[in-house]
Short mmCIF file of C-alpha atoms in Angstrom, two decimals:
data_model
loop_
_atom_site.label_atom_id
_atom_site.label_comp_id
_atom_site.label_asym_id
_atom_site.label_seq_id
_atom_site.Cartn_x
_atom_site.Cartn_y
_atom_site.Cartn_z
CA UNK A 1 47.72 -40.21 -26.64
CA UNK A 2 45.50 -38.88 -23.94
CA UNK A 3 45.00 -35.74 -25.88
CA UNK A 4 44.10 -38.11 -28.88
CA UNK A 5 41.71 -39.78 -27.02
CA UNK A 6 39.51 -36.88 -25.47
CA UNK A 7 39.69 -35.36 -28.92
CA UNK A 8 37.89 -38.75 -30.32
CA UNK A 9 35.02 -37.89 -27.68
CA UNK A 10 34.22 -35.08 -30.27
CA UNK A 11 32.98 -37.30 -32.95
CA UNK A 12 29.35 -38.25 -32.70
CA UNK A 13 29.67 -41.56 -33.78
CA UNK A 14 32.33 -42.44 -31.37
CA UNK A 15 30.83 -40.48 -28.43
CA UNK A 16 27.67 -42.76 -29.55
CA UNK A 17 29.99 -45.95 -28.48
CA UNK A 18 31.86 -45.03 -26.19
CA UNK A 19 28.92 -43.08 -24.27
CA UNK A 20 27.17 -46.66 -24.49
CA UNK A 21 30.09 -48.65 -22.83
CA UNK A 22 30.72 -45.86 -20.16
CA UNK A 23 27.00 -45.69 -19.46
CA UNK A 24 26.93 -49.18 -18.17
CA UNK A 25 29.96 -49.29 -16.15
CA UNK A 26 28.68 -45.78 -14.33
CA UNK A 27 25.31 -47.64 -13.73
CA UNK A 28 26.65 -50.76 -12.28
CA UNK A 29 28.88 -49.48 -10.20
CA UNK A 30 26.32 -46.85 -9.18
CA UNK A 31 23.55 -49.51 -8.43
CA UNK A 32 26.38 -51.56 -5.92
CA UNK A 33 26.75 -48.00 -3.96
CA UNK A 34 23.36 -47.16 -3.97
CA UNK A 35 22.29 -50.78 -2.51
CA UNK A 36 25.35 -50.09 -0.24
CA UNK A 37 23.89 -46.85 1.18
CA UNK A 38 20.31 -48.12 1.10
CA UNK A 39 21.21 -51.25 3.25
CA UNK A 40 23.40 -48.52 5.73
CA UNK A 41 21.04 -46.21 5.77
CA UNK A 42 17.79 -47.95 6.09
CA UNK A 43 18.75 -50.91 8.05
CA UNK A 44 22.33 -50.47 9.82
CA UNK A 45 22.19 -46.45 11.00
CA UNK A 46 20.17 -45.79 13.87
CA UNK A 47 17.29 -43.99 14.37
CA UNK A 48 17.74 -39.79 15.08
CA UNK A 49 17.35 -39.16 18.58
CA UNK A 50 15.23 -36.14 17.59
CA UNK A 51 13.26 -37.08 14.54
CA UNK A 52 13.13 -41.10 15.23
CA UNK A 53 13.05 -42.82 11.75
CA UNK A 54 11.57 -40.39 9.62
CA UNK A 55 15.15 -38.59 9.02
CA UNK A 56 16.36 -41.51 6.77
CA UNK A 57 14.52 -39.60 3.95
CA UNK A 58 17.63 -37.82 4.38
CA UNK A 59 20.01 -40.08 2.45
CA UNK A 60 17.63 -39.51 -0.69
CA UNK A 61 16.73 -35.74 -0.27
CA UNK A 62 20.69 -34.58 0.36
CA UNK A 63 22.24 -36.93 -2.42
CA UNK A 64 19.47 -35.53 -4.74
CA UNK A 65 19.95 -31.68 -4.09
CA UNK A 66 23.29 -32.10 -4.44
CA UNK A 67 23.25 -33.79 -7.85
CA UNK A 68 20.50 -30.86 -8.77
CA UNK A 69 23.21 -28.40 -7.98
CA UNK A 70 26.47 -30.35 -9.34
CA UNK A 71 24.22 -31.04 -12.41
CA UNK A 72 23.47 -27.64 -13.37
CA UNK A 73 26.92 -26.48 -13.11
CA UNK A 74 27.83 -29.12 -15.43
CA UNK A 75 25.22 -28.06 -17.51
CA UNK A 76 26.37 -24.45 -17.68
CA UNK A 77 30.14 -25.16 -18.09
CA UNK A 78 29.10 -27.94 -21.22
CA UNK A 79 27.11 -25.46 -22.81
CA UNK A 80 29.87 -22.86 -22.46
CA UNK A 81 32.13 -25.03 -24.14
CA UNK A 82 29.34 -25.57 -26.96
CA UNK A 83 29.25 -21.81 -27.09
CA UNK A 84 32.85 -21.27 -27.57
CA UNK A 85 33.86 -24.22 -29.61
CA UNK A 86 30.53 -25.16 -31.09
CA UNK A 87 31.03 -28.71 -30.39
CA UNK A 88 28.05 -30.97 -31.38
CA UNK A 89 28.89 -33.41 -28.21
CA UNK A 90 28.66 -30.56 -26.00
CA UNK A 91 25.64 -29.29 -27.00
CA UNK A 92 24.14 -32.30 -26.68
CA UNK A 93 25.19 -33.23 -23.34
CA UNK A 94 23.98 -29.72 -22.08
CA UNK A 95 20.60 -30.52 -23.43
CA UNK A 96 20.84 -34.03 -21.60
CA UNK A 97 21.92 -32.46 -18.53
CA UNK A 98 18.42 -30.66 -18.16
CA UNK A 99 16.50 -33.37 -18.42
CA UNK A 100 18.71 -35.64 -15.65
CA UNK A 101 19.11 -32.43 -13.61
CA UNK A 102 15.26 -31.45 -13.97
CA UNK A 103 13.95 -34.83 -12.48
CA UNK A 104 16.37 -34.49 -9.44
CA UNK A 105 15.53 -31.31 -8.57
CA UNK A 106 12.34 -32.67 -8.28
CA UNK A 107 13.02 -35.71 -6.47
CA UNK A 108 14.62 -32.77 -3.97
CA UNK A 109 11.77 -31.13 -3.62
CA UNK A 110 9.53 -33.83 -3.35
CA UNK A 111 11.33 -35.27 -0.76
CA UNK A 112 11.87 -32.41 1.64
CA UNK A 113 8.03 -31.30 0.92
CA UNK A 114 7.31 -35.23 2.57
CA UNK A 115 10.34 -34.85 4.83
CA UNK A 116 8.90 -31.31 5.52
CA UNK A 117 5.57 -32.34 6.83
CA UNK A 118 6.24 -34.45 9.62
CA UNK A 119 9.13 -32.76 10.78
CA UNK A 120 8.18 -28.85 10.33
CA UNK A 121 4.16 -29.19 10.27
CA UNK A 122 4.03 -28.10 6.30
CA UNK A 123 4.77 -29.32 3.02
CA UNK A 124 5.76 -26.00 1.75
CA UNK A 125 7.21 -22.79 3.13
CA UNK A 126 8.54 -19.81 1.02
CA UNK A 127 11.99 -20.02 2.66
CA UNK A 128 15.19 -18.75 0.84
CA UNK A 129 16.26 -22.30 0.42
CA UNK A 130 13.16 -23.69 -0.85
CA UNK A 131 12.45 -20.97 -3.23
CA UNK A 132 15.66 -20.70 -4.71
CA UNK A 133 15.59 -24.69 -5.33
CA UNK A 134 12.32 -23.70 -6.83
CA UNK A 135 14.16 -21.44 -9.31
CA UNK A 136 16.32 -23.85 -10.28
CA UNK A 137 13.54 -26.37 -11.23
CA UNK A 138 12.55 -23.20 -13.43
CA UNK A 139 15.43 -22.77 -14.89
CA UNK A 140 15.78 -26.40 -16.04
CA UNK A 141 12.54 -26.13 -17.32
CA UNK A 142 12.50 -23.11 -19.07
CA UNK A 143 15.61 -24.46 -20.84
CA UNK A 144 13.79 -27.56 -22.11
CA UNK A 145 11.03 -25.11 -23.30
CA UNK A 146 13.27 -22.68 -24.98
CA UNK A 147 15.14 -25.35 -26.64
CA UNK A 148 11.98 -26.67 -28.37
CA UNK A 149 10.83 -23.60 -28.80
CA UNK A 150 13.38 -22.72 -31.61
CA UNK A 151 13.46 -25.05 -34.84
CA UNK A 152 17.12 -24.36 -35.49
CA UNK A 153 19.35 -26.98 -33.39
CA UNK A 154 22.49 -24.86 -33.38
CA UNK A 155 20.44 -21.65 -32.51
CA UNK A 156 18.60 -23.50 -30.13
CA UNK A 157 21.83 -24.47 -28.63
CA UNK A 158 23.26 -21.40 -28.32
CA UNK A 159 20.24 -19.98 -26.88
CA UNK A 160 20.00 -22.53 -23.94
CA UNK A 161 23.49 -22.32 -23.23
CA UNK A 162 23.53 -18.65 -22.89
CA UNK A 163 20.48 -19.29 -20.28
CA UNK A 164 22.25 -21.75 -18.67
CA UNK A 165 25.35 -19.55 -18.30
CA UNK A 166 22.89 -16.61 -16.59
CA UNK A 167 20.92 -19.17 -14.13
CA UNK A 168 24.28 -20.03 -12.70
CA UNK A 169 24.12 -16.92 -10.41
CA UNK A 170 21.55 -19.11 -8.79
CA UNK A 171 23.83 -21.83 -7.64
CA UNK A 172 25.86 -19.73 -4.65
CA UNK A 173 22.60 -18.38 -3.92
CA UNK A 174 20.95 -21.98 -3.23
CA UNK A 175 24.22 -22.70 -1.21
CA UNK A 176 24.38 -19.39 1.11
CA UNK A 177 20.23 -19.20 1.31
CA UNK A 178 20.49 -20.76 4.53
CA UNK A 179 23.54 -18.38 6.19
CA UNK A 180 22.36 -15.30 4.15
CA UNK A 181 18.36 -15.50 5.16
CA UNK A 182 16.55 -16.51 8.08
CA UNK A 183 15.24 -19.82 6.32
CA UNK A 184 12.85 -22.52 8.28
CA UNK A 185 15.77 -25.29 6.17
CA UNK A 186 18.47 -25.81 8.36
CA UNK A 187 22.25 -25.25 7.39
CA UNK A 188 24.91 -27.55 6.04
CA UNK A 189 25.60 -30.92 8.14
CA UNK A 190 28.11 -32.46 5.74
CA UNK A 191 29.28 -29.38 3.43
CA UNK A 192 30.86 -27.00 5.88
CA UNK A 193 34.26 -26.00 6.86
CA UNK A 194 34.20 -27.66 10.36
CA UNK A 195 33.79 -31.44 10.76
CA UNK A 196 30.47 -32.75 9.48
CA UNK A 197 27.93 -32.66 12.42
CA UNK A 198 26.53 -35.99 11.89
CA UNK A 199 27.62 -39.37 13.32
CA UNK A 200 29.52 -41.46 10.90
CA UNK A 201 27.03 -44.40 11.06
CA UNK A 202 24.75 -42.11 9.18
CA UNK A 203 27.85 -40.16 7.29
CA UNK A 204 29.28 -43.26 5.63
CA UNK A 205 25.48 -44.61 3.86
CA UNK A 206 24.78 -40.81 3.20
CA UNK A 207 27.89 -40.68 1.42
CA UNK A 208 27.57 -43.76 -0.72
CA UNK A 209 24.38 -42.76 -1.80
CA UNK A 210 25.44 -39.66 -2.89
CA UNK A 211 28.32 -41.23 -4.75
CA UNK A 212 25.95 -43.57 -6.50
CA UNK A 213 23.78 -41.00 -7.17
CA UNK A 214 26.41 -39.06 -9.02
CA UNK A 215 27.52 -42.09 -10.81
CA UNK A 216 23.66 -42.87 -11.70
CA UNK A 217 23.48 -39.22 -12.84
CA UNK A 218 26.52 -39.36 -15.34
CA UNK A 219 25.29 -42.27 -16.94
CA UNK A 220 21.99 -40.78 -17.32
CA UNK A 221 23.92 -38.11 -19.02
CA UNK A 222 25.52 -40.04 -21.29
CA UNK A 223 22.32 -42.21 -21.77
CA UNK A 224 19.96 -39.01 -22.92
CA UNK A 225 23.07 -37.69 -24.41
CA UNK A 226 22.87 -40.79 -26.98
CA UNK A 227 19.30 -40.78 -27.73
CA UNK A 228 19.50 -36.72 -28.21
CA UNK A 229 22.52 -37.22 -30.59
CA UNK A 230 21.11 -39.86 -32.74
CA UNK A 231 18.10 -37.73 -33.37
CA UNK A 232 20.04 -34.56 -33.97
CA UNK A 233 22.15 -36.81 -36.07
CA UNK A 234 19.82 -38.97 -38.38
CA UNK A 235 20.63 -38.00 -41.61
CA UNK A 236 24.20 -39.12 -40.99
CA UNK A 237 25.83 -42.48 -42.66
CA UNK A 238 26.83 -43.57 -38.48
CA UNK A 239 23.37 -43.29 -37.73
CA UNK A 240 22.02 -45.74 -40.60
CA UNK A 241 24.50 -48.06 -39.65
CA UNK A 242 23.68 -47.91 -36.03
CA UNK A 243 20.05 -47.99 -37.25
CA UNK A 244 21.71 -51.43 -38.94
CA UNK A 245 20.44 -49.88 -42.22
CA UNK B 1 8.19 -61.33 11.23
CA UNK B 2 7.76 -58.47 13.89
CA UNK B 3 11.30 -57.08 12.62
CA UNK B 4 9.86 -56.99 9.55
CA UNK B 5 6.97 -55.19 10.36
CA UNK B 6 8.71 -52.84 12.57
CA UNK B 7 11.00 -52.20 9.71
CA UNK B 8 8.21 -50.94 7.22
CA UNK B 9 6.23 -48.99 9.86
CA UNK B 10 9.38 -46.72 10.31
CA UNK B 11 8.31 -45.83 13.89
CA UNK B 12 5.27 -44.75 12.56
CA UNK B 13 6.56 -42.49 9.93
CA UNK B 14 6.62 -45.14 7.24
CA UNK B 15 4.04 -43.58 4.78
CA UNK B 16 6.38 -40.40 4.82
CA UNK B 17 9.72 -42.49 4.34
CA UNK B 18 8.37 -45.09 1.78
CA UNK B 19 6.61 -42.62 -0.63
CA UNK B 20 10.07 -40.37 -0.21
CA UNK B 21 11.89 -43.60 -1.70
CA UNK B 22 9.04 -44.24 -4.12
CA UNK B 23 9.73 -40.97 -5.67
CA UNK B 24 13.26 -41.68 -5.65
CA UNK B 25 12.73 -45.22 -7.34
CA UNK B 26 10.41 -42.96 -9.90
CA UNK B 27 13.45 -40.83 -10.90
CA UNK B 28 15.48 -43.77 -11.31
CA UNK B 29 13.15 -45.15 -13.83
CA UNK B 30 12.45 -42.26 -15.05
CA UNK B 31 16.34 -41.89 -16.43
CA UNK B 32 16.63 -45.15 -17.39
CA UNK B 33 13.36 -45.81 -19.15
CA UNK B 34 12.45 -42.06 -20.89
CA UNK B 35 16.34 -41.82 -22.97
CA UNK B 36 16.33 -45.89 -23.54
CA UNK B 37 12.46 -45.30 -25.35
CA UNK B 38 13.93 -41.96 -27.26
CA UNK B 39 16.96 -43.30 -28.48
CA UNK B 40 14.85 -46.44 -29.87
CA UNK B 41 12.00 -43.99 -31.43
CA UNK B 42 15.43 -42.31 -33.02
CA UNK B 43 16.44 -45.74 -34.34
CA UNK B 44 13.35 -46.24 -35.78
CA UNK B 45 13.09 -42.94 -37.50
CA UNK B 46 16.49 -43.46 -39.07
CA UNK B 47 15.77 -46.81 -40.53
CA UNK B 48 12.77 -45.25 -42.02
CA UNK B 49 14.17 -42.44 -43.24
CA UNK B 50 17.08 -44.45 -44.84
CA UNK B 51 14.37 -47.35 -46.67
CA UNK B 52 12.69 -44.19 -48.23
CA UNK B 53 15.74 -42.80 -49.49
CA UNK B 54 16.97 -46.19 -51.07
CA UNK B 55 13.49 -46.91 -52.66
CA UNK B 56 13.72 -43.01 -54.15
CA UNK B 57 16.88 -43.70 -55.23
CA UNK B 58 15.79 -47.27 -57.35
CA UNK B 59 13.37 -45.51 -58.84
CA UNK B 60 15.46 -42.70 -59.69
CA UNK B 61 18.12 -45.40 -60.94
CA UNK B 62 21.23 -44.03 -58.88
CA UNK B 63 23.67 -46.22 -57.88
CA UNK B 64 23.68 -45.92 -54.26
CA UNK B 65 20.98 -45.46 -52.13
CA UNK B 66 23.00 -43.04 -49.73
CA UNK B 67 22.86 -39.53 -49.80
CA UNK B 68 26.48 -37.81 -48.68
CA UNK B 69 26.27 -36.44 -45.15
#
């Protein structure tokens, strides 16, 4: 029963319809979590004793960085699935992930720069954390460029999946960069082995924003996926049915 | 009123905080609108393709306008 349900997701028209429904559910939940997180982060949480109010950028910067990295891992996994089983849905989700992932990486870099200026006195430094996240952005953009450069959809998906898998090496580099090198960027405050180094009144809105951003990303993945699937399947019967002709 | 002003000033760092949140809003809007517009464009393309096939089929006298997948 469960297996059959999962199996059906592999069919483009079933994917198109189910993804549309799931996207609405995910975005509704994401909106609720993000609104609660914004309220908690901007209104309820106290100012930071060192940074004052400007620390509130954390509520978007950290979730954006988490999504940017998580999206890359998902992209590599779906890329591998597409490579091995030649599943159209996996190929489409992989290229959907490059778009959403790139946008969240830009968000992480931009909010980091905006935060860096008042706290470090500079928008940008070439430290290991910032540079490895910039490499992440280039991997996403390289994926999209490579995909556009290859005419045949199947060949493009194969080449892009291999690029995504090779680039996976950058993910642990991003995470451990703050330990391996002497960076201006601080170490993890939440994702570490000991207890989070952040007060509960700040941690709760941060986690709400993180979960909300994750669900939004998941919905966006499906939304992009539907658009790209329809493009690829434009000559099919189900696409004509969806277009109302 | 003063409380609202204080909220928006963010201790004099309002420019930084609110511009960061504006980029966040921009990324959300991008991920909502861009795929939606792209899907609409694809739907229009599919409809146009299908109409072209149907007129072609009418001219050649075929029974069905649909070409097998």
